[in-house]
């Protein structure tokens, strides 16, 4: 009976190791995300009315890491639009598949993250499986927080985008859409 128990334990351990190695092998690389993607989504505006928002993201690979640049354009009823664009460079951190943002240069010319205690976002990214997530953490003037999470998941023909903001434990805006590869 003990031999069967040992064999079962070894089989379980071997299967666990195989599953771990298989998941690591299936993890996407930044090169899998490189490209330009566009789409749109209906978002509930501040007045509670639906508003169309056009979205695009471009992911490029650099010498040290990668850049994520995105634009959102909110269409107004009068035909004008409010356009916002962002671009963040990421470099590998000491943690596997976790990347730090390089958003400003310090006095020595080294790129460093922004300072959340000055109202600037602290931003980082990770790649887990086939999803690249970009997080932005803001410390509010009152000492509370808001965190924004952009999940961009590889999918046939583009990226599935899931966005969520959480402020002081309360779920805020949520958006899900598909961005088509150009």
C-alpha angles and dihedrals in degrees: 000000000000091000091056091049092050091047092050091048092050092047091050091049092048092049090048091051091047091050091049093049091045092052090049091051090050094052112116122244123223089253088065089063098045112120145069121283132185138186145128139237139193110244129187106243128217091271091054094253124124116257128187116235124191115211137191134174130189120195118193132179119232138187094272104019138322144291128230113198121178139175132197124193119192112204114222126209091246091061097256124112138214109227124196125180131189134180127188130181117214129199129190115269128207088269120082113255093359117114131195123219119244101204108149140014122246124217090278093054094252117138112241138171120270119261114256091196087066093053093265120128123254104221133189137157138211137188114218116173107315095337128095111199124194116195126196119191120195126187108212124225088255092054096257124119145236122196124192121199124196113189113190110186123191111244135165107286097008145329132318107223121206117178128183135169125201123190121189090337096312119116110235129178119358126190131179124181144138121253114205120222113243 
